[in-house]
Amino acid sequence: MSAVAAVLVQLCVVVAAAPGVAGVTRTVRARAEGRVGAGVLQPYRDLRKLFAKRPVQATGTSAVTLLAPVLLIASSMVVAALVPVVTTLALPEIPGDLFVVVSVLLVGSVAVALLGLDAGSAFGGMGSSRHMMIAALVEPTVLVAVLALSVPVGSSALGQIVAARLDHPTTIASPGGLLAVAALVVVVVAETGRLPVDNPATHLELTMVHEAMVLEASGRDLAWIELASWLRLTVLLALVANLLAPWGVATGAGVVALVVAVVAVVAKIAVLAAGLGAVEVALAKLRLFRVPELLAGSFVLAFLAVTAAYLV
């Protein structure tokens, strides 16, 4: 029961902080571009507005349009509960194993791709095709990168990997660990639709991927989709932060340890979100046929990380 309580605290923290992470990224990017921006709290106001509106469905859509947003937010919530964000404790019935986390992420990716196809629009089909191409290149990189991190630990459970790096800080600066984290950074950018893979602030048909799939969504459905995308960004940033600097993560269910862990993870995610927004200003979106080259490079980094983990 203590592990369940700790995971529930983690889930509440991630859900509450996810819109703020998007707000920090947008605000930092706006300030770096010389604009004032809408403010850190604007995503919260957007969610409140969208949840108050009924969704409008395009003619000819099926039950996929109804179920896809629910499946997407449910898979994102499961990922937020499995990945060690605040605590390394795992649920007794659902292990935070690498393969489970990647499978749940893929369920959400397929759901949003089906949502883009269901309306039958040209933009939706184009965005879904691009999205699945990126997903097919991202998922193997995640598996190989975390495999490299699991070699010194002897376990593919993410909680045990973070706990081991906390107990043995020398593994953080190891060649395999650094290469694996570098590959994961590229994966986070691609999985969450950030520059240079995708630009979440544009609706230009030649460049958009995620926005093309959700053009037909509105009201509460769009609110669930936006919240799910922010949850994924928050969880993946937290995973990278805890792999690079695991200090502060709770290894138990004590109240003091959880409070310290919440403060530490919020600070680490805020720093990474601000850095992401600042870096995006200096990046231009890659042409679509160059994206596989970037993701192939991240896979090579992950493969080298596995090699270094066995040799060093």
Tab-separated table of N, CA and C in Angstrom, residues 148-303:
chain	number	residue	atom	x	y	z
A	148	ALA	N	21.229	-0.382	-22.665
A	148	ALA	CA	22.601	-0.023	-22.288
A	148	ALA	C	22.670	0.402	-20.829
A	149	LEU	N	21.642	1.121	-20.360
A	149	LEU	CA	21.627	1.542	-18.960
A	149	LEU	C	21.345	0.379	-18.012
A	150	SER	N	20.682	-0.660	-18.525
A	150	SER	CA	20.325	-1.792	-17.659
A	150	SER	C	21.446	-2.806	-17.521
A	151	VAL	N	22.444	-2.750	-18.387
A	151	VAL	CA	23.525	-3.749	-18.337
A	151	VAL	C	24.264	-3.710	-16.998
A	152	PRO	N	24.711	-2.536	-16.483
A	152	PRO	CA	25.397	-2.545	-15.184
A	152	PRO	C	24.493	-2.935	-14.025
A	153	VAL	N	23.183	-2.727	-14.190
A	153	VAL	CA	22.238	-2.994	-13.095
A	153	VAL	C	21.785	-4.444	-13.099
A	154	GLY	N	21.654	-5.023	-14.282
A	154	GLY	CA	21.152	-6.378	-14.387
A	154	GLY	C	19.653	-6.464	-14.372
A	155	SER	N	18.972	-5.348	-14.647
A	155	SER	CA	17.516	-5.317	-14.644
A	155	SER	C	17.054	-4.268	-15.645
A	156	SER	N	15.922	-4.536	-16.309
A	156	SER	CA	15.350	-3.582	-17.255
A	156	SER	C	14.267	-2.718	-16.623
A	157	ALA	N	14.083	-2.807	-15.296
A	157	ALA	CA	13.118	-1.969	-14.594
A	157	ALA	C	13.684	-0.562	-14.444
A	158	LEU	N	12.955	0.446	-14.879
A	158	LEU	CA	13.455	1.815	-14.850
A	158	LEU	C	13.703	2.293	-13.426
A	159	GLY	N	12.863	1.874	-12.491
A	159	GLY	CA	13.054	2.275	-11.104
A	159	GLY	C	14.361	1.756	-10.536
A	160	GLN	N	14.702	0.516	-10.845
A	160	GLN	CA	15.954	-0.043	-10.360
A	160	GLN	C	17.158	0.606	-11.032
A	161	ILE	N	17.007	1.004	-12.294
A	161	ILE	CA	18.108	1.675	-12.986
A	161	ILE	C	18.402	3.018	-12.339
A	162	VAL	N	17.343	3.801	-12.051
A	162	VAL	CA	17.537	5.107	-11.411
A	162	VAL	C	18.088	4.929	-10.000
A	163	ALA	N	17.592	3.942	-9.257
A	163	ALA	CA	18.087	3.699	-7.896
A	163	ALA	C	19.558	3.289	-7.917
A	164	ALA	N	19.943	2.474	-8.901
A	164	ALA	CA	21.345	2.057	-8.999
A	164	ALA	C	22.250	3.235	-9.322
A	165	ARG	N	21.811	4.135	-10.176
A	165	ARG	CA	22.611	5.327	-10.483
A	165	ARG	C	22.690	6.256	-9.279
A	166	LEU	N	21.670	6.222	-8.433
A	166	LEU	CA	21.703	7.015	-7.202
A	166	LEU	C	22.691	6.424	-6.204
A	167	ASP	N	22.752	5.102	-6.139
A	167	ASP	CA	23.682	4.439	-5.212
A	167	ASP	C	25.119	4.458	-5.722
A	168	HIS	N	25.293	4.456	-7.033
A	168	HIS	CA	26.634	4.428	-7.626
A	168	HIS	C	26.754	5.579	-8.634
A	169	PRO	N	27.024	6.781	-8.173
A	169	PRO	CA	27.063	7.957	-9.072
A	169	PRO	C	28.121	7.872	-10.163
A	170	THR	N	29.122	7.021	-9.997
A	170	THR	CA	30.162	6.930	-11.028
A	170	THR	C	29.614	6.406	-12.350
A	171	THR	N	28.517	5.654	-12.309
A	171	THR	CA	27.937	5.134	-13.548
A	171	THR	C	27.309	6.236	-14.395
A	172	ILE	N	27.014	7.391	-13.775
A	172	ILE	CA	26.383	8.480	-14.522
A	172	ILE	C	27.333	9.007	-15.586
A	173	ALA	N	28.616	9.125	-15.238
A	173	ALA	CA	29.613	9.673	-16.162
A	173	ALA	C	30.300	8.603	-16.993
A	174	SER	N	29.821	7.373	-16.960
A	174	SER	CA	30.428	6.322	-17.760
A	174	SER	C	30.134	6.551	-19.235
A	175	PRO	N	30.992	6.075	-20.141
A	175	PRO	CA	30.750	6.280	-21.578
A	175	PRO	C	29.407	5.725	-22.047
A	176	GLY	N	29.072	4.532	-21.579
A	176	GLY	CA	27.790	3.955	-21.979
A	176	GLY	C	26.614	4.764	-21.487
A	177	GLY	N	26.710	5.249	-20.242
A	177	GLY	CA	25.618	6.045	-19.690
A	177	GLY	C	25.434	7.361	-20.418
A	178	LEU	N	26.510	8.042	-20.738
A	178	LEU	CA	26.415	9.328	-21.432
A	178	LEU	C	25.874	9.157	-22.853
A	179	LEU	N	26.335	8.122	-23.550
A	179	LEU	CA	25.842	7.883	-24.907
A	179	LEU	C	24.361	7.520	-24.900
A	180	ALA	N	23.946	6.721	-23.913
A	180	ALA	CA	22.536	6.326	-23.834
A	180	ALA	C	21.641	7.525	-23.537
A	181	VAL	N	22.071	8.388	-22.640
A	181	VAL	CA	21.270	9.581	-22.320
A	181	VAL	C	21.214	10.520	-23.523
A	182	ALA	N	22.314	10.648	-24.260
A	182	ALA	CA	22.302	11.483	-25.465
A	182	ALA	C	21.308	10.947	-26.491
A	183	ALA	N	21.250	9.630	-26.639
A	183	ALA	CA	20.267	9.039	-27.556
A	183	ALA	C	18.846	9.281	-27.070
A	184	LEU	N	18.634	9.205	-25.748
A	184	LEU	CA	17.307	9.439	-25.198
A	184	LEU	C	16.866	10.885	-25.380
A	185	VAL	N	17.788	11.824	-25.352
A	185	VAL	CA	17.433	13.230	-25.567
A	185	VAL	C	16.841	13.418	-26.959
A	186	VAL	N	17.466	12.809	-27.967
A	186	VAL	CA	16.926	12.888	-29.324
A	186	VAL	C	15.566	12.208	-29.386
A	187	VAL	N	15.400	11.104	-28.671
A	187	VAL	CA	14.128	10.391	-28.641
A	187	VAL	C	13.035	11.258	-28.025
A	188	VAL	N	13.355	11.963	-26.955
A	188	VAL	CA	12.368	12.834	-26.310
A	188	VAL	C	11.911	13.919	-27.279
A	189	VAL	N	12.839	14.492	-28.003
A	189	VAL	CA	12.497	15.539	-28.974
A	189	VAL	C	11.571	14.986	-30.053
A	190	ALA	N	11.861	13.789	-30.550
A	190	ALA	CA	11.041	13.205	-31.613
A	190	ALA	C	9.700	12.716	-31.088
A	191	GLU	N	9.689	12.088	-29.934
A	191	GLU	CA	8.456	11.518	-29.387
A	191	GLU	C	7.453	12.595	-29.007
A	192	THR	N	7.928	13.732	-28.556
A	192	THR	CA	7.036	14.802	-28.115
A	192	THR	C	6.778	15.854	-29.189
A	193	GLY	N	7.319	15.659	-30.376
A	193	GLY	CA	7.039	16.569	-31.471
A	193	GLY	C	7.643	17.947	-31.307
A	194	ARG	N	8.889	18.016	-30.882
A	194	ARG	CA	9.565	19.302	-30.726
A	194	ARG	C	10.545	19.522	-31.874
A	195	LEU	N	11.007	20.753	-31.993
A	195	LEU	CA	12.026	21.069	-32.997
A	195	LEU	C	13.328	20.317	-32.688
A	196	PRO	N	14.033	19.852	-33.705
A	196	PRO	CA	13.863	20.079	-35.142
A	196	PRO	C	13.016	19.029	-35.853
A	197	VAL	N	12.401	18.075	-35.124
A	197	VAL	CA	11.605	17.026	-35.770
A	197	VAL	C	10.234	17.557	-36.167
A	198	ASP	N	9.580	18.284	-35.279
A	198	ASP	CA	8.264	18.840	-35.530
A	198	ASP	C	8.176	20.192	-34.842
A	199	ASN	N	7.291	21.032	-35.326
A	199	ASN	CA	7.098	22.356	-34.733
A	199	ASN	C	5.676	22.453	-34.210
A	200	PRO	N	5.480	22.397	-32.883
A	200	PRO	CA	4.115	22.419	-32.337
A	200	PRO	C	3.420	23.758	-32.474
A	201	ALA	N	4.126	24.778	-32.921
A	201	ALA	CA	3.531	26.113	-33.013
A	201	ALA	C	3.100	26.470	-34.424
A	202	THR	N	3.109	25.503	-35.346
A	202	THR	CA	2.772	25.819	-36.724
A	202	THR	C	1.608	24.973	-37.213
A	203	HIS	N	0.901	25.485	-38.215
A	203	HIS	CA	-0.139	24.725	-38.905
A	203	HIS	C	0.132	24.698	-40.409
A	204	LEU	N	1.388	24.822	-40.788
A	204	LEU	CA	1.754	24.735	-42.193
A	204	LEU	C	1.748	23.278	-42.623
A	205	GLU	N	0.986	22.964	-43.680
A	205	GLU	CA	0.769	21.560	-44.032
A	205	GLU	C	2.042	20.848	-44.454
A	206	LEU	N	3.053	21.583	-44.901
A	206	LEU	CA	4.291	20.948	-45.330
A	206	LEU	C	5.153	20.493	-44.158
A	207	THR	N	4.904	20.990	-42.965
A	207	THR	CA	5.787	20.712	-41.841
A	207	THR	C	5.096	20.021	-40.674
A	208	MET	N	3.808	20.196	-40.489
A	208	MET	CA	3.186	19.717	-39.249
A	208	MET	C	3.008	18.201	-39.260
A	209	VAL	N	3.144	17.614	-38.086
A	209	VAL	CA	2.935	16.183	-37.878
A	209	VAL	C	1.839	15.979	-36.840
A	210	HIS	N	2.112	16.362	-35.601
A	210	HIS	CA	1.124	16.170	-34.537
A	210	HIS	C	-0.120	17.018	-34.771
A	211	GLU	N	0.062	18.263	-35.163
A	211	GLU	CA	-1.084	19.142	-35.350
A	211	GLU	C	-1.980	18.659	-36.485
A	212	ALA	N	-1.419	17.991	-37.477
A	212	ALA	CA	-2.236	17.486	-38.580
A	212	ALA	C	-3.191	16.398	-38.111
A	213	MET	N	-2.784	15.598	-37.134
A	213	MET	CA	-3.628	14.503	-36.662
A	213	MET	C	-4.767	14.976	-35.770
A	214	VAL	N	-4.631	16.137	-35.160
A	214	VAL	CA	-5.642	16.596	-34.193
A	214	VAL	C	-6.429	17.788	-34.725
A	215	LEU	N	-6.355	18.053	-36.033
A	215	LEU	CA	-7.089	19.177	-36.588
A	215	LEU	C	-8.600	19.005	-36.440
A	216	GLU	N	-9.085	17.767	-36.488
A	216	GLU	CA	-10.518	17.515	-36.405
A	216	GLU	C	-11.011	17.404	-34.966
A	217	ALA	N	-10.113	17.435	-33.987
A	217	ALA	CA	-10.518	17.322	-32.580
A	217	ALA	C	-10.883	18.694	-32.031
A	218	SER	N	-11.808	18.706	-31.088
A	218	SER	CA	-12.255	19.963	-30.486
A	218	SER	C	-12.829	19.679	-29.108
A	219	GLY	N	-13.038	20.744	-28.340
A	219	GLY	CA	-13.687	20.618	-27.048
A	219	GLY	C	-12.923	19.722	-26.086
A	220	ARG	N	-13.669	18.888	-25.380
A	220	ARG	CA	-13.059	18.005	-24.371
A	220	ARG	C	-12.083	17.018	-24.990
A	221	ASP	N	-12.386	16.549	-26.208
A	221	ASP	CA	-11.464	15.619	-26.860
A	221	ASP	C	-10.103	16.266	-27.087
A	222	LEU	N	-10.103	17.504	-27.546
A	222	LEU	CA	-8.836	18.206	-27.756
A	222	LEU	C	-8.127	18.462	-26.434
A	223	ALA	N	-8.887	18.705	-25.371
A	223	ALA	CA	-8.276	18.908	-24.057
A	223	ALA	C	-7.548	17.652	-23.597
A	224	TRP	N	-8.169	16.482	-23.787
A	224	TRP	CA	-7.507	15.230	-23.392
A	224	TRP	C	-6.242	15.009	-24.216
A	225	ILE	N	-6.307	15.321	-25.522
A	225	ILE	CA	-5.152	15.114	-26.384
A	225	ILE	C	-3.999	16.034	-25.982
A	226	GLU	N	-4.316	17.311	-25.725
A	226	GLU	CA	-3.275	18.254	-25.333
A	226	GLU	C	-2.662	17.859	-23.991
A	227	LEU	N	-3.508	17.493	-23.029
A	227	LEU	CA	-2.991	17.086	-21.721
A	227	LEU	C	-2.122	15.844	-21.838
A	228	ALA	N	-2.518	14.896	-22.693
A	228	ALA	CA	-1.720	13.679	-22.877
A	228	ALA	C	-0.354	14.005	-23.473
A	229	SER	N	-0.305	14.909	-24.438
A	229	SER	CA	0.989	15.269	-25.035
A	229	SER	C	1.876	15.977	-24.015
A	230	TRP	N	1.290	16.806	-23.164
A	230	TRP	CA	2.083	17.478	-22.127
A	230	TRP	C	2.548	16.489	-21.073
A	231	LEU	N	1.717	15.488	-20.779
A	231	LEU	CA	2.125	14.455	-19.819
A	231	LEU	C	3.341	13.686	-20.345
A	232	ARG	N	3.314	13.332	-21.617
A	232	ARG	CA	4.449	12.612	-22.199
A	232	ARG	C	5.716	13.454	-22.146
A	233	LEU	N	5.589	14.732	-22.474
A	233	LEU	CA	6.756	15.607	-22.418
A	233	LEU	C	7.309	15.684	-21.001
A	234	THR	N	6.430	15.838	-20.018
A	234	THR	CA	6.858	15.953	-18.629
A	234	THR	C	7.529	14.681	-18.139
A	235	VAL	N	6.938	13.531	-18.439
A	235	VAL	CA	7.475	12.258	-17.966
A	235	VAL	C	8.833	11.967	-18.602
A	236	LEU	N	8.953	12.206	-19.902
A	236	LEU	CA	10.220	11.913	-20.568
A	236	LEU	C	11.316	12.883	-20.129
A	237	LEU	N	10.972	14.153	-19.911
A	237	LEU	CA	11.957	15.093	-19.366
A	237	LEU	C	12.386	14.675	-17.965
A	238	ALA	N	11.434	14.214	-17.160
A	238	ALA	CA	11.769	13.766	-15.812
A	238	ALA	C	12.661	12.541	-15.842
A	239	LEU	N	12.422	11.633	-16.799
A	239	LEU	CA	13.265	10.441	-16.905
A	239	LEU	C	14.704	10.828	-17.259
A	240	VAL	N	14.866	11.740	-18.218
A	240	VAL	CA	16.206	12.194	-18.575
A	240	VAL	C	16.865	12.897	-17.391
A	241	ALA	N	16.093	13.731	-16.682
A	241	ALA	CA	16.640	14.451	-15.532
A	241	ALA	C	17.084	13.485	-14.439
A	242	ASN	N	16.293	12.464	-14.162
A	242	ASN	CA	16.641	11.517	-13.104
A	242	ASN	C	17.784	10.596	-13.513
A	243	LEU	N	17.969	10.378	-14.807
A	243	LEU	CA	19.117	9.595	-15.248
A	243	LEU	C	20.408	10.404	-15.166
A	244	LEU	N	20.312	11.707	-15.446
A	244	LEU	CA	21.494	12.559	-15.367
A	244	LEU	C	21.809	12.975	-13.942
A	245	ALA	N	20.775	13.290	-13.166
A	245	ALA	CA	20.959	13.747	-11.782
A	245	ALA	C	19.908	13.070	-10.907
A	246	PRO	N	20.137	11.832	-10.483
A	246	PRO	CA	19.115	11.093	-9.725
A	246	PRO	C	18.930	11.560	-8.292
A	247	TRP	N	19.723	12.512	-7.822
A	247	TRP	CA	19.629	12.938	-6.436
A	247	TRP	C	18.289	13.610	-6.171
A	248	GLY	N	17.689	13.233	-5.075
A	248	GLY	CA	16.392	13.776	-4.695
A	248	GLY	C	15.250	12.817	-4.936
A	249	VAL	N	15.433	11.814	-5.794
A	249	VAL	CA	14.377	10.840	-6.056
A	249	VAL	C	14.156	9.979	-4.817
A	250	ALA	N	12.905	9.774	-4.461
A	250	ALA	CA	12.579	8.998	-3.255
A	250	ALA	C	12.697	7.510	-3.546
A	251	THR	N	13.419	6.808	-2.687
A	251	THR	CA	13.509	5.356	-2.805
A	251	THR	C	12.576	4.654	-1.822
A	252	GLY	N	11.872	5.412	-1.018
A	252	GLY	CA	10.906	4.872	-0.074
A	252	GLY	C	9.609	5.656	-0.149
A	253	ALA	N	8.712	5.356	0.800
A	253	ALA	CA	7.399	5.992	0.810
A	253	ALA	C	7.231	6.941	1.982
A	254	GLY	N	8.320	7.383	2.593
A	254	GLY	CA	8.224	8.331	3.694
A	254	GLY	C	7.733	9.698	3.231
A	255	VAL	N	7.048	10.395	4.114
A	255	VAL	CA	6.469	11.690	3.764
A	255	VAL	C	7.571	12.699	3.443
A	256	VAL	N	8.597	12.759	4.278
A	256	VAL	CA	9.684	13.714	4.064
A	256	VAL	C	10.397	13.421	2.741
A	257	ALA	N	10.667	12.142	2.481
A	257	ALA	CA	11.349	11.773	1.244
A	257	ALA	C	10.522	12.143	0.022
A	258	LEU	N	9.201	11.961	0.090
A	258	LEU	CA	8.340	12.298	-1.040
A	258	LEU	C	8.277	13.807	-1.255
A	259	VAL	N	8.235	14.578	-0.167
A	259	VAL	CA	8.196	16.038	-0.301
A	259	VAL	C	9.484	16.543	-0.945
A	260	VAL	N	10.611	16.031	-0.470
A	260	VAL	CA	11.906	16.415	-1.059
A	260	VAL	C	11.961	16.003	-2.524
A	261	ALA	N	11.460	14.825	-2.841
A	261	ALA	CA	11.491	14.337	-4.211
A	261	ALA	C	10.621	15.204	-5.123
A	262	VAL	N	9.458	15.621	-4.636
A	262	VAL	CA	8.574	16.472	-5.443
A	262	VAL	C	9.256	17.799	-5.749
A	263	VAL	N	9.846	18.413	-4.738
A	263	VAL	CA	10.539	19.695	-4.948
A	263	VAL	C	11.699	19.523	-5.922
A	264	ALA	N	12.469	18.435	-5.745
A	264	ALA	CA	13.635	18.210	-6.612
A	264	ALA	C	13.225	17.965	-8.054
A	265	VAL	N	12.210	17.135	-8.278
A	265	VAL	CA	11.840	16.808	-9.653
A	265	VAL	C	11.189	18.000	-10.342
A	266	VAL	N	10.432	18.807	-9.611
A	266	VAL	CA	9.843	20.007	-10.211
A	266	VAL	C	10.946	20.966	-10.645
A	267	ALA	N	11.967	21.117	-9.815
A	267	ALA	CA	13.077	22.005	-10.170
A	267	ALA	C	13.831	21.474	-11.387
A	268	LYS	N	14.093	20.166	-11.428
A	268	LYS	CA	14.837	19.595	-12.552
A	268	LYS	C	14.042	19.686	-13.855
A	269	ILE	N	12.743	19.409	-13.784
A	269	ILE	CA	11.925	19.492	-14.996
A	269	ILE	C	11.830	20.930	-15.477
A	270	ALA	N	11.715	21.885	-14.546
A	270	ALA	CA	11.637	23.293	-14.936
A	270	ALA	C	12.908	23.734	-15.652
A	271	VAL	N	14.059	23.282	-15.165
A	271	VAL	CA	15.327	23.636	-15.817
A	271	VAL	C	15.394	23.049	-17.219
A	272	LEU	N	15.012	21.775	-17.365
A	272	LEU	CA	15.057	21.143	-18.680
A	272	LEU	C	14.029	21.762	-19.635
A	273	ALA	N	12.833	22.090	-19.120
A	273	ALA	CA	11.823	22.716	-19.973
A	273	ALA	C	12.275	24.084	-20.449
A	274	ALA	N	12.899	24.862	-19.556
A	274	ALA	CA	13.426	26.168	-19.952
A	274	ALA	C	14.553	26.009	-20.967
A	275	GLY	N	15.420	25.024	-20.752
A	275	GLY	CA	16.490	24.777	-21.710
A	275	GLY	C	15.961	24.340	-23.063
A	276	LEU	N	14.901	23.530	-23.055
A	276	LEU	CA	14.294	23.094	-24.309
A	276	LEU	C	13.730	24.278	-25.088
A	277	GLY	N	13.041	25.173	-24.377
A	277	GLY	CA	12.498	26.348	-25.044
A	277	GLY	C	13.577	27.263	-25.584
A	278	ALA	N	14.679	27.395	-24.852
A	278	ALA	CA	15.770	28.260	-25.311
A	278	ALA	C	16.495	27.662	-26.511
A	279	VAL	N	16.698	26.350	-26.506
A	279	VAL	CA	17.406	25.705	-27.609
A	279	VAL	C	16.572	25.735	-28.889
A	280	GLU	N	15.247	25.620	-28.759
A	280	GLU	CA	14.392	25.596	-29.943
A	280	GLU	C	14.478	26.881	-30.748
A	281	VAL	N	14.815	27.989	-30.094
A	281	VAL	CA	14.926	29.262	-30.807
A	281	VAL	C	16.043	29.204	-31.836
A	282	ALA	N	17.098	28.477	-31.530
A	282	ALA	CA	18.260	28.415	-32.421
A	282	ALA	C	18.174	27.286	-33.435
A	283	LEU	N	17.074	26.520	-33.427
A	283	LEU	CA	16.947	25.383	-34.332
A	283	LEU	C	15.917	25.657	-35.408
A	284	ALA	N	16.145	25.127	-36.557
A	284	ALA	CA	15.168	25.153	-37.649
A	284	ALA	C	14.647	23.741	-37.859
A	285	LYS	N	13.416	23.641	-38.293
A	285	LYS	CA	12.833	22.317	-38.506
A	285	LYS	C	13.527	21.610	-39.672
A	286	LEU	N	13.840	20.355	-39.453
A	286	LEU	CA	14.448	19.556	-40.505
A	286	LEU	C	13.429	19.223	-41.585
A	287	ARG	N	13.884	19.100	-42.820
A	287	ARG	CA	13.021	18.576	-43.860
A	287	ARG	C	12.681	17.131	-43.537
A	288	LEU	N	11.511	16.702	-43.991
A	288	LEU	CA	10.995	15.416	-43.545
A	288	LEU	C	11.934	14.266	-43.876
A	289	PHE	N	12.559	14.285	-45.052
A	289	PHE	CA	13.417	13.161	-45.407
A	289	PHE	C	14.746	13.183	-44.658
A	290	ARG	N	15.020	14.267	-43.911
A	290	ARG	CA	16.229	14.312	-43.096
A	290	ARG	C	15.975	13.806	-41.672
A	291	VAL	N	14.710	13.700	-41.277
A	291	VAL	CA	14.384	13.227	-39.924
A	291	VAL	C	14.876	11.803	-39.689
A	292	PRO	N	14.682	10.860	-40.623
A	292	PRO	CA	15.234	9.509	-40.401
A	292	PRO	C	16.745	9.498	-40.190
A	293	GLU	N	17.460	10.429	-40.817
A	293	GLU	CA	18.904	10.488	-40.607
A	293	GLU	C	19.224	10.871	-39.156
A	294	LEU	N	18.467	11.832	-38.613
A	294	LEU	CA	18.672	12.212	-37.214
A	294	LEU	C	18.362	11.057	-36.276
A	295	LEU	N	17.253	10.370	-36.517
A	295	LEU	CA	16.866	9.262	-35.648
A	295	LEU	C	17.800	8.064	-35.821
A	296	ALA	N	18.313	7.880	-37.024
A	296	ALA	CA	19.309	6.823	-37.217
A	296	ALA	C	20.585	7.138	-36.446
A	297	GLY	N	20.939	8.411	-36.403
A	297	GLY	CA	22.100	8.799	-35.595
A	297	GLY	C	21.896	8.517	-34.125
A	298	SER	N	20.669	8.760	-33.623
A	298	SER	CA	20.400	8.456	-32.211
A	298	SER	C	20.453	6.956	-31.955
A	299	PHE	N	20.011	6.149	-32.934
A	299	PHE	CA	20.106	4.694	-32.770
A	299	PHE	C	21.555	4.248	-32.724
A	300	VAL	N	22.398	4.874	-33.543
A	300	VAL	CA	23.832	4.542	-33.516
A	300	VAL	C	24.416	4.880	-32.145
A	301	LEU	N	24.023	6.020	-31.576
A	301	LEU	CA	24.491	6.372	-30.239
A	301	LEU	C	24.056	5.324	-29.214
A	302	ALA	N	22.802	4.880	-29.320
A	302	ALA	CA	22.310	3.861	-28.392
A	302	ALA	C	23.058	2.545	-28.570
A	303	PHE	N	23.354	2.171	-29.815
A	303	PHE	CA	24.108	0.934	-30.067
A	303	PHE	C	25.526	1.036	-29.511
